[in-house]
Coordinates of C-alpha atoms and ligand atoms in Angstrom, one line a residue:
M1 CA 16.4 14.5 -20.2
T2 CA 13.8 12.3 -18.3
K3 CA 12.9 9.1 -20.1
Y4 CA 9.5 7.5 -19.7
I5 CA 8.2 3.9 -19.4
A6 CA 4.4 3.7 -19.9
V7 CA 2.8 0.5 -18.5
V8 CA -0.7 -0.4 -19.6
G9 CA -2.8 -3.5 -18.9
G10 CA -4.3 -5.9 -21.3
V11 CA -7.1 -8.6 -21.1
I12 CA -8.1 -8.1 -17.5
S13 CA -7.3 -5.9 -14.5
G14 CA -5.8 -7.2 -11.3
V15 CA -3.0 -9.2 -12.9
G16 CA -0.2 -7.5 -11.0
K17 CA 0.5 -4.6 -13.2
G18 CA 1.4 -2.5 -10.1
V19 CA 3.9 -5.0 -8.8
A20 CA 5.4 -5.4 -12.3
T21 CA 5.8 -1.6 -12.5
A22 CA 7.3 -1.5 -9.0
S23 CA 9.7 -4.4 -9.8
I24 CA 10.9 -2.7 -13.0
A25 CA 11.5 0.5 -11.1
R26 CA 13.6 -1.4 -8.5
I27 CA 15.6 -3.1 -11.3
L28 CA 16.4 0.2 -12.8
K29 CA 17.2 1.8 -9.5
E30 CA 19.7 -1.0 -8.9
R31 CA 21.4 0.1 -12.0
G32 CA 22.0 3.6 -10.5
F33 CA 19.2 5.6 -12.0
S34 CA 17.0 8.0 -10.1
I35 CA 13.4 6.8 -10.5
N36 CA 9.9 8.1 -10.0
I37 CA 6.6 6.4 -10.6
I38 CA 3.2 7.8 -11.4
K39 CA -0.1 5.9 -11.1
I40 CA -3.0 7.1 -13.2
D41 CA -6.4 6.1 -12.0
P42 CA -9.2 6.7 -14.5
Y43 CA -11.9 7.1 -11.9
I44 CA -13.7 10.4 -11.1
N45 CA -12.9 10.4 -7.4
C46 CA -10.2 13.0 -6.7
D47 CA -8.4 10.5 -4.4
A48 CA -8.8 7.1 -2.9
G49 CA -9.7 8.4 0.5
T50 CA -13.4 8.1 -0.1
L51 CA -13.3 4.6 -1.6
R52 CA -14.4 1.5 0.2
P53 CA -11.3 -0.6 1.1
T54 CA -13.2 -3.9 0.8
E55 CA -14.0 -3.0 -2.8
H56 CA -11.0 -1.0 -4.0
G57 CA -8.2 -2.2 -1.6
E58 CA -6.3 -0.3 1.1
V59 CA -6.0 3.4 1.0
W60 CA -2.3 4.3 0.9
V61 CA -1.2 7.3 2.9
T62 CA 1.9 9.3 1.8
D63 CA 4.2 11.5 3.9
D64 CA 2.6 14.6 2.4
G65 CA -0.9 13.5 3.5
G66 CA -2.3 11.9 0.3
E67 CA -4.9 9.2 0.5
I68 CA -4.1 7.4 -2.7
D69 CA -4.2 4.1 -4.6
Q70 CA -2.6 1.0 -2.9
D71 CA -0.4 0.5 -6.0
L72 CA 1.7 3.4 -4.8
G73 CA 2.3 1.3 -1.6
N74 CA 3.9 -1.3 -3.8
Y75 CA 6.0 1.3 -5.5
E76 CA 7.3 2.7 -2.2
R77 CA 8.0 -0.8 -0.9
F78 CA 9.9 -1.9 -3.9
L79 CA 11.7 1.4 -4.4
E80 CA 12.3 2.1 -0.7
Q81 CA 11.6 5.8 -1.4
P82 CA 8.8 8.0 -0.3
L83 CA 6.5 9.2 -3.1
S84 CA 4.3 12.3 -3.1
K85 CA 0.5 12.3 -3.4
L86 CA 1.1 14.1 -6.7
N87 CA 2.3 10.8 -8.1
N88 CA -1.3 9.6 -8.2
I89 CA -3.3 11.3 -11.0
T90 CA -7.1 10.6 -11.3
T91 CA -9.6 11.7 -13.9
G92 CA -11.4 13.6 -11.2
Q93 CA -8.3 15.7 -10.4
I94 CA -7.7 16.5 -14.1
Y95 CA -11.3 17.7 -14.7
K96 CA -11.5 19.5 -11.3
S97 CA -8.3 21.4 -12.1
L98 CA -9.5 22.3 -15.6
I99 CA -12.9 23.4 -14.4
D100 CA -11.4 25.5 -11.6
K101 CA -9.1 27.2 -14.1
E102 CA -12.0 27.9 -16.4
R103 CA -14.0 29.4 -13.6
R104 CA -11.0 31.5 -12.6
G105 CA -10.9 32.9 -16.1
D106 CA -7.5 31.3 -17.0
F107 CA -8.9 30.5 -20.5
L108 CA -10.8 33.7 -21.0
G109 CA -12.2 33.9 -24.6
E110 CA -11.3 30.3 -25.4
T111 CA -13.5 27.2 -25.7
V112 CA -12.3 24.6 -23.3
Q113 CA -12.4 21.3 -25.0
F114 CA -11.4 17.7 -24.6
I115 CA -8.6 18.1 -27.1
P116 CA -6.2 19.8 -26.4
H117 CA -7.1 20.8 -22.8
V118 CA -7.5 17.4 -21.2
P119 CA -4.3 15.8 -22.6
D120 CA -2.4 19.0 -21.9
E121 CA -3.5 19.0 -18.3
I122 CA -2.5 15.3 -18.0
K123 CA 0.9 16.1 -19.5
S124 CA 1.5 19.0 -17.2
R125 CA 0.7 16.8 -14.2
I126 CA 3.1 14.1 -15.5
K127 CA 5.9 16.7 -16.0
Q128 CA 5.2 18.2 -12.6
V129 CA 6.6 15.1 -10.8
S130 CA 9.1 14.0 -13.5
G131 CA 11.6 16.9 -13.2
G132 CA 15.1 15.8 -12.2
Y133 CA 14.5 12.1 -12.5
D134 CA 16.4 9.9 -15.0
I135 CA 13.4 7.6 -15.6
V136 CA 9.8 7.9 -14.8
L137 CA 7.4 5.0 -14.9
I138 CA 3.7 5.8 -15.6
E139 CA 1.2 3.0 -14.9
I140 CA -2.3 3.5 -16.3
G141 CA -4.9 1.8 -14.2
G142 CA -7.5 -0.5 -15.9
T143 CA -7.2 -2.2 -19.2
V144 CA -6.8 -1.1 -22.8
G145 CA -10.2 -0.9 -24.4
D146 CA -11.7 0.8 -21.3
Y147 CA -13.5 4.0 -22.4
E148 CA -12.0 6.0 -19.5
N149 CA -8.3 5.2 -20.5
I150 CA -8.5 6.9 -23.8
P151 CA -7.6 10.5 -22.7
F152 CA -4.5 9.1 -20.9
L153 CA -3.3 7.1 -23.9
F154 CA -3.8 10.1 -26.0
A155 CA -1.8 12.2 -23.6
L156 CA 1.1 9.6 -23.8
K157 CA 1.1 9.8 -27.6
S158 CA 1.2 13.5 -27.4
L159 CA 4.1 13.4 -24.9
E160 CA 5.9 11.0 -27.2
N161 CA 5.5 13.5 -30.0
E162 CA 7.2 16.1 -27.9
I163 CA 10.1 14.1 -26.6
G164 CA 10.7 11.6 -29.4
N165 CA 10.3 7.9 -29.6
D166 CA 13.7 7.1 -28.1
N167 CA 12.7 8.6 -24.8
I168 CA 9.5 6.7 -24.1
I169 CA 8.7 3.0 -24.2
Y170 CA 5.4 1.2 -23.9
M171 CA 4.9 -2.0 -22.0
L172 CA 1.8 -4.1 -22.1
V173 CA 1.1 -6.3 -19.1
T174 CA -1.2 -8.9 -20.3
Y175 CA -2.8 -12.2 -19.1
L176 CA -2.6 -15.6 -20.7
P177 CA -5.5 -17.8 -19.5
I178 CA -5.3 -21.6 -19.4
P179 CA -8.9 -22.8 -19.8
S180 CA -9.3 -25.9 -17.6
H181 CA -11.1 -27.9 -20.4
I182 CA -8.1 -27.7 -22.7
E183 CA -5.2 -27.1 -20.3
E184 CA -3.4 -25.0 -22.9
M185 CA -2.2 -21.4 -22.5
K186 CA -4.0 -19.1 -25.0
T187 CA -2.5 -16.1 -26.6
K188 CA -5.5 -14.8 -28.4
P189 CA -6.7 -12.3 -25.8
T190 CA -3.2 -10.8 -25.8
Q191 CA -3.3 -10.4 -29.6
T192 CA -6.6 -8.6 -29.2
S193 CA -5.1 -6.3 -26.6
V194 CA -2.3 -5.4 -28.8
K195 CA -4.8 -4.6 -31.5
L196 CA -6.7 -2.3 -29.1
L197 CA -3.5 -0.6 -28.1
R198 CA -2.7 0.0 -31.8
E199 CA -6.1 1.7 -32.3
N200 CA -4.7 4.3 -29.9
G201 CA -1.6 4.6 -32.0
I202 CA 0.6 2.7 -29.6
Q203 CA 2.8 -0.2 -30.5
P204 CA 4.1 -2.0 -27.4
D205 CA 7.9 -2.4 -27.1
F206 CA 7.6 -5.1 -24.4
I207 CA 4.9 -7.5 -23.5
L208 CA 4.9 -8.9 -20.0
C209 CA 2.9 -12.1 -19.9
R210 CA 1.2 -13.0 -16.7
G211 CA -0.2 -16.4 -16.3
K212 CA -0.4 -19.5 -14.1
K213 CA 2.6 -20.9 -15.8
R214 CA 5.8 -19.8 -17.5
L215 CA 5.4 -18.9 -21.2
D216 CA 7.1 -21.4 -23.5
E217 CA 9.2 -20.5 -26.6
I218 CA 6.4 -21.5 -29.0
R219 CA 4.0 -19.0 -27.5
K220 CA 6.6 -16.3 -27.3
K221 CA 7.2 -16.8 -31.0
K222 CA 3.5 -16.8 -31.7
I223 CA 3.1 -13.4 -29.9
E224 CA 6.1 -12.1 -31.9
L225 CA 4.3 -13.1 -35.1
Y226 CA 1.0 -11.6 -34.3
A227 CA 2.0 -8.5 -32.3
N228 CA 5.2 -7.6 -34.1
V229 CA 7.2 -7.6 -30.9
K230 CA 10.5 -9.5 -30.9
S231 CA 10.2 -12.7 -28.9
D232 CA 13.1 -11.5 -26.8
N233 CA 10.9 -8.6 -25.6
V234 CA 8.0 -11.0 -24.7
I235 CA 8.7 -11.6 -21.1
S236 CA 7.2 -14.3 -19.0
M237 CA 5.9 -13.4 -15.5
P238 CA 4.3 -16.5 -14.0
D239 CA 2.3 -16.5 -10.7
V240 CA 4.4 -16.4 -7.6
V241 CA 1.5 -16.3 -5.2
G242 CA -0.8 -19.3 -5.1
E243 CA -1.5 -22.7 -3.7
G244 CA 1.7 -24.4 -2.6
T245 CA 4.0 -21.5 -3.5
P246 CA 5.6 -19.3 -0.8
N247 CA 3.6 -16.1 -0.5
T248 CA 6.0 -13.4 -1.7
L249 CA 6.1 -10.8 -4.4
Y250 CA 9.7 -10.1 -3.7
V251 CA 10.9 -12.8 -6.1
I252 CA 9.5 -10.8 -9.1
P253 CA 12.4 -8.4 -9.6
I254 CA 14.8 -11.4 -9.4
D255 CA 12.6 -13.3 -11.9
L256 CA 12.6 -10.3 -14.3
E257 CA 16.4 -10.0 -13.9
K258 CA 16.6 -13.6 -15.2
E259 CA 14.8 -12.4 -18.3
R260 CA 17.4 -9.6 -18.6
L261 CA 14.5 -7.1 -18.7
G262 CA 16.5 -4.3 -17.1
D263 CA 19.2 -4.4 -19.8
K264 CA 16.7 -4.7 -22.6
I265 CA 14.9 -1.6 -21.3
L266 CA 18.1 0.4 -21.1
N267 CA 19.1 -0.7 -24.5
R268 CA 15.8 0.5 -26.0
L269 CA 16.0 3.8 -24.1
K270 CA 19.7 4.2 -25.3
L271 CA 21.0 4.4 -21.7
E272 CA 24.2 2.9 -20.3
T273 CA 24.0 1.2 -16.9
K274 CA 25.4 3.4 -14.2
K275 CA 26.3 0.6 -11.8
E276 CA 26.1 -3.1 -11.5
P277 CA 23.0 -4.3 -9.7
D278 CA 23.7 -5.7 -6.3
W279 CA 20.9 -8.0 -5.1
R280 CA 22.8 -9.6 -2.2
D281 CA 20.8 -8.1 0.7
W282 CA 17.5 -8.6 -1.2
L283 CA 18.3 -12.2 -1.8
E284 CA 19.2 -12.7 1.8
K285 CA 15.8 -11.4 2.9
L286 CA 14.1 -13.4 0.3
N287 CA 15.8 -16.5 1.6
G288 CA 14.4 -15.6 5.0
I289 CA 10.9 -15.8 3.5
L290 CA 11.4 -18.8 1.2
N291 CA 13.4 -20.9 3.7
A292 CA 11.8 -19.7 7.0
E293 CA 13.0 -21.8 10.0
K294 CA 10.4 -20.8 12.4
K295 CA 6.6 -20.1 12.4
I296 CA 4.3 -17.9 14.3
K297 CA 0.5 -17.5 14.3
I298 CA -1.0 -14.0 14.4
A299 CA -4.6 -13.1 14.9
I300 CA -5.7 -9.9 13.3
V301 CA -9.0 -8.9 15.0
G302 CA -11.2 -6.5 13.0
K303 CA -14.5 -5.8 11.5
Y304 CA -14.9 -8.0 8.4
L305 CA -18.3 -7.5 7.1
N306 CA -20.2 -8.2 3.9
I307 CA -17.2 -8.9 1.8
G308 CA -18.4 -11.9 -0.1
D309 CA -15.5 -13.5 -2.0
Y310 CA -13.3 -10.5 -1.6
K311 CA -9.8 -11.2 -0.4
L312 CA -9.4 -9.5 2.9
V313 CA -5.7 -9.1 2.6
D314 CA -6.1 -6.4 0.0
S315 CA -7.8 -4.1 2.5
Y316 CA -4.8 -4.5 4.9
I317 CA -2.0 -5.1 2.4
S318 CA 0.5 -2.9 4.2
I319 CA 0.0 -4.8 7.5
N320 CA 0.4 -8.1 5.6
E321 CA 3.6 -6.8 3.9
A322 CA 5.0 -5.3 7.1
L323 CA 4.6 -8.7 8.8
I324 CA 6.3 -10.4 5.8
H325 CA 9.2 -8.0 6.1
A326 CA 9.6 -8.6 9.8
G327 CA 9.2 -12.4 9.2
A328 CA 12.0 -12.2 6.6
N329 CA 14.2 -10.4 9.0
N330 CA 13.6 -13.2 11.6
K331 CA 13.5 -16.1 9.2
T332 CA 10.0 -16.7 10.4
K333 CA 6.9 -17.7 8.5
I334 CA 3.9 -15.8 9.6
E335 CA 0.5 -17.4 9.5
I336 CA -2.2 -14.8 9.7
T337 CA -5.8 -15.5 10.7
W338 CA -8.4 -12.8 10.2
I339 CA -10.9 -13.0 13.1
D340 CA -14.2 -11.1 12.9
S341 CA -14.4 -9.3 16.3
K342 CA -18.1 -9.8 16.4
E343 CA -17.4 -13.4 17.2
F344 CA -16.1 -12.2 20.6
E345 CA -19.3 -10.4 21.3
K346 CA -21.7 -13.2 20.6
D347 CA -19.9 -15.9 22.5
L348 CA -17.8 -14.7 25.4
Y349 CA -16.0 -18.0 25.8
S350 CA -14.7 -17.9 22.2
I351 CA -12.1 -15.3 23.3
E352 CA -10.2 -18.3 24.7
K353 CA -9.2 -19.2 21.1
L354 CA -6.7 -16.3 21.2
R355 CA -4.6 -18.6 23.4
N356 CA -3.7 -20.5 20.1
Y357 CA -2.0 -17.4 18.7
N358 CA 1.5 -16.0 19.4
G359 CA 0.3 -12.5 19.0
V360 CA -2.7 -10.2 18.4
I361 CA -3.1 -7.2 16.2
V362 CA -6.0 -4.8 16.1
P363 CA -5.7 -2.8 12.9
G364 CA -7.0 0.6 11.9
G365 CA -10.8 0.9 11.6
F366 CA -13.8 3.1 11.6
G367 CA -17.3 2.9 13.1
G368 CA -18.9 0.9 15.9
S369 CA -19.3 -2.5 14.4
G370 CA -17.5 -5.2 16.4
V371 CA -15.9 -2.7 18.7
E372 CA -16.7 -4.5 21.9
G373 CA -15.2 -7.7 20.5
K374 CA -12.0 -5.9 19.7
I375 CA -11.9 -4.4 23.2
N376 CA -12.4 -7.9 24.6
A377 CA -9.5 -9.2 22.5
I378 CA -7.3 -6.4 23.8
R379 CA -8.2 -7.1 27.4
Y380 CA -7.5 -10.8 26.9
S381 CA -4.1 -10.0 25.4
R382 CA -3.2 -7.6 28.2
E383 CA -4.3 -9.9 31.0
N384 CA -2.8 -13.1 29.5
N385 CA 0.6 -11.6 28.5
I386 CA 0.0 -12.2 24.7
P387 CA 2.0 -9.8 22.5
Y388 CA -0.3 -7.0 21.3
L389 CA 0.2 -4.5 18.5
G390 CA -2.4 -1.8 18.1
L391 CA -2.5 0.3 15.0
C392 CA -4.4 3.6 15.1
F393 CA -7.9 2.4 16.1
G394 CA -6.0 -0.3 17.8
L395 CA -4.4 2.3 20.1
Q396 CA -7.7 4.1 20.7
L397 CA -9.4 0.9 21.7
A398 CA -6.5 -0.1 23.9
V399 CA -6.8 3.2 25.7
I400 CA -10.5 2.6 26.2
E401 CA -9.9 -0.9 27.5
F402 CA -7.3 0.4 30.0
A403 CA -9.6 3.3 31.1
R404 CA -12.5 0.9 31.7
N405 CA -10.7 -2.0 33.3
V406 CA -7.7 -0.4 35.0
C407 CA -8.8 3.2 35.7
N408 CA -12.3 2.1 36.6
L409 CA -13.9 4.5 34.1
E410 CA -16.7 2.1 33.3
K411 CA -18.3 4.3 30.6
A412 CA -15.0 5.1 28.8
H413 CA -15.5 5.3 25.1
T414 CA -14.7 7.2 21.9
T415 CA -17.1 9.8 20.8
E416 CA -16.9 8.4 17.3
I417 CA -19.2 5.6 18.6
D418 CA -20.9 7.1 21.7
H419 CA -21.3 10.8 21.3
L420 CA -22.7 11.2 24.8
T421 CA -20.3 9.0 26.8
K422 CA -19.6 10.2 30.3
N423 CA -15.9 9.4 29.8
P424 CA -14.8 10.5 26.3
V425 CA -11.2 9.2 26.6
I426 CA -11.0 9.3 22.8
D427 CA -12.4 12.5 21.3
L428 CA -12.2 14.9 18.4
L429 CA -9.8 17.8 18.9
P430 CA -11.5 21.2 18.6
E431 CA -10.0 21.8 15.1
Q432 CA -11.6 18.5 13.9
K433 CA -15.0 19.6 15.2
L434 CA -15.0 22.4 12.6
V435 CA -14.6 20.0 9.7
L436 CA -17.6 19.7 7.4
E437 CA -16.2 18.0 4.2
K438 CA -15.3 14.3 4.4
G439 CA -12.6 14.1 1.6
G440 CA -9.0 14.8 2.7
T441 CA -9.8 16.3 6.1
M442 CA -8.5 13.8 8.6
R443 CA -5.2 14.1 10.3
L444 CA -3.2 12.9 7.4
G445 CA 0.5 12.2 6.6
A446 CA 3.7 12.2 8.5
Y447 CA 3.9 13.8 11.9
K448 CA 6.8 14.0 14.3
A449 CA 6.7 12.1 17.6
L450 CA 9.2 12.4 20.4
L451 CA 10.0 9.1 22.0
K452 CA 10.3 8.6 25.7
E453 CA 13.8 7.9 27.1
G454 CA 13.9 4.3 28.5
S455 CA 10.7 3.2 26.7
R456 CA 10.4 0.0 24.7
V457 CA 9.3 2.0 21.6
R458 CA 12.4 4.2 21.9
E459 CA 14.6 1.1 22.1
L460 CA 12.9 -0.5 19.1
Y461 CA 13.3 2.6 16.9
N462 CA 16.7 3.4 18.3
K463 CA 15.9 7.1 17.8
D464 CA 14.6 10.0 19.8
E465 CA 12.1 11.1 17.3
V466 CA 10.3 9.5 14.4
F467 CA 7.9 10.5 11.6
E468 CA 5.1 8.0 11.0
R469 CA 2.1 8.4 8.8
H470 CA -1.4 9.2 10.2
R471 CA -5.0 8.8 9.0
H472 CA -7.6 9.5 11.7
R473 CA -9.8 12.1 13.2
Y474 CA -9.9 11.1 16.8
E475 CA -7.2 11.4 19.5
V476 CA -6.6 10.5 23.1
N477 CA -8.4 13.2 25.0
P478 CA -5.8 15.4 26.8
E479 CA -8.2 15.7 29.8
Y480 CA -7.6 12.0 30.6
H481 CA -3.8 12.0 30.2
M482 CA -3.2 12.3 33.9
I483 CA -5.4 9.5 35.1
L484 CA -4.1 7.1 32.4
L485 CA -0.5 7.9 33.4
E486 CA -1.2 7.5 37.1
K487 CA -2.6 4.0 36.5
G488 CA 0.6 3.0 34.7
L489 CA 0.0 3.4 31.0
V490 CA 3.2 4.7 29.5
F491 CA 3.0 7.3 26.7
S492 CA 6.1 6.2 24.9
G493 CA 5.7 8.8 22.1
V494 CA 4.0 12.2 22.0
S495 CA 3.7 15.1 19.6
P496 CA 6.3 17.8 20.1
D497 CA 3.8 20.0 22.0
G498 CA 2.9 17.0 24.2
R499 CA -0.7 17.4 23.4
L500 CA -1.1 14.2 21.3
V501 CA -0.4 10.7 22.4
E502 CA 1.4 8.9 19.5
F503 CA 2.6 5.7 21.1
I504 CA 1.6 3.8 24.3
E505 CA 3.0 0.8 26.0
L506 CA 2.6 -1.3 29.1
P507 CA 5.7 -2.1 31.2
N508 CA 5.8 -5.7 32.7
H509 CA 4.1 -7.1 29.6
K510 CA 5.8 -9.3 27.0
F511 CA 4.8 -6.7 24.3
F512 CA 1.9 -4.4 24.6
I513 CA 2.5 -1.5 22.2
A514 CA 0.1 0.6 20.2
T515 CA 0.5 3.7 18.0
Q516 CA -1.9 6.3 16.7
A517 CA 0.1 6.2 13.4
H518 CA 0.3 3.5 10.7
P519 CA 4.0 2.3 10.8
E520 CA 3.0 -0.3 8.2
F521 CA 3.3 2.4 5.6
K522 CA 7.0 2.7 6.2
S523 CA 8.1 -0.9 6.2
Y524 CA 10.5 -2.3 3.6
L525 CA 11.9 -5.7 2.9
L526 CA 15.4 -4.5 3.6
N527 CA 14.3 -2.3 6.4
P528 CA 11.3 -3.7 8.4
A529 CA 9.2 -1.3 10.5
P530 CA 10.7 -1.5 14.0
L531 CA 7.4 -2.0 15.8
F532 CA 6.5 -5.0 13.5
D533 CA 10.0 -6.4 13.9
G534 CA 9.8 -6.1 17.7
F535 CA 6.3 -7.6 17.7
V536 CA 7.5 -10.6 15.7
K537 CA 10.5 -11.1 18.0
A538 CA 8.2 -11.0 21.0
C539 CA 5.8 -13.5 19.4
L540 CA 8.8 -15.8 18.8
D541 CA 9.9 -15.5 22.4
Ligands
LIG1 N1 -11.7 5.8 13.4 C1 -10.6 6.3 14.1 C2 -10.3 7.8 13.8 O1 -10.8 8.3 12.9 C3 -9.3 5.5 13.7 C4 -8.9 5.6 12.3 C5 -7.9 4.5 11.9 O2 -7.8 3.5 12.5 N2 -7.2 4.8 10.8 O3 -9.7 8.4 14.6

């Protein structure tokens, strides 16, 4: 029978509940269990594809074409296992499915009500992805006390009622602030969160305490007293990312192992360890991050607008992590500078600053803002032999740059930005021209690409064919393939029918590679994405 671990948040959101969930999943996988993870997002959007990344974080793309919450990216990275889009449940999906069923007549004669229909729908969605797994973790987005969480907490209680208390545990991830005027870690907000959870009939089995510092024994005891959770099950999870600390989340499973959390969870679920955890490879890579011997500087050139105090890395978290993985593999610290491409439009000489970087990335993007600046950065990298990695939009713009400056197609552009361009080297395919609805209609998910014998990309992947994930509407226009090839652009990967360009590269360049896909979605600490690894090696050269 599948056992469940429900993870809920207390006090504030954004304390690393997702990473905690992912780390616990990894700890249990290391003990030989098959694991799946579900993320519940209480918003009414049906998926994350229509959310603004600078507000909500990166949109994570799955093999099966889901555009979902970025927490599932952490799950995949820590578990090293692909997850389905069905692993992300939103309020919007639950209501949409219920309303569709009601309209179809599935409930003919019945009144469709919040209880039991909503919790039943939630439970059936949970069960749909749980089958066959030993342990399923369910993370509920937001914080206890939010109005929108209530149906999901209710559904968990109802699930518990069905499967019994031995088969589900509750974990509260909470935050312990240290107000600067008293410099003392306060437990009160955590006590209040436990109270709120109890109002929903849920008593936490474990409390994971996030905070700037490690939780001391006195506070563990205090929480035991007020929350009725044994101090042994009050787990400290201090910050690992911050000023002066090496920027890596990959220490968290190791930290949680020190608290013996895995064994305590198995004990509570009445499960015997299937194998001894083996962290040797993980620790070796971690060492590559913590004790990096070399350093490189990378410029990520994009459109970074109106973001206020928002942390940019959240919109590009997978690129950041893929660089960390490649850095760990090469014992290299990677210093990232986010450069607003508009800068290269206003002041043409400012492009010279790219000389200070070991490599340049143009990431995925949409719309015309700052595009000429990105194209200038690509041209500069091409002409000055600076390693360049283009991701999705970064491929499209590299093709435009090549068409304009090498093929002499001065007006070359993408019809995404200039509908009437004389040389639409990047264009919509006929099937995309028919699309009317915005949600879930891009070219999404994993597609096969055949890699060209003798190409750099083929050498890096060390395979003839690869499946990388996509999220875009536009493609290299087949009408321009010949002229691009004649002028020396190499199509190092194409779709099986040869119609779509998936990878390009330039010979006689230190590293000039771009892909229509997003290889950052398949990069792991123990198994870095080959293009990122190759890019970092070229930057070190
Ligand atoms: N805007 C481009 C397209 O839709 C690229 C998208 C991306 O970079 N993910 O094709």
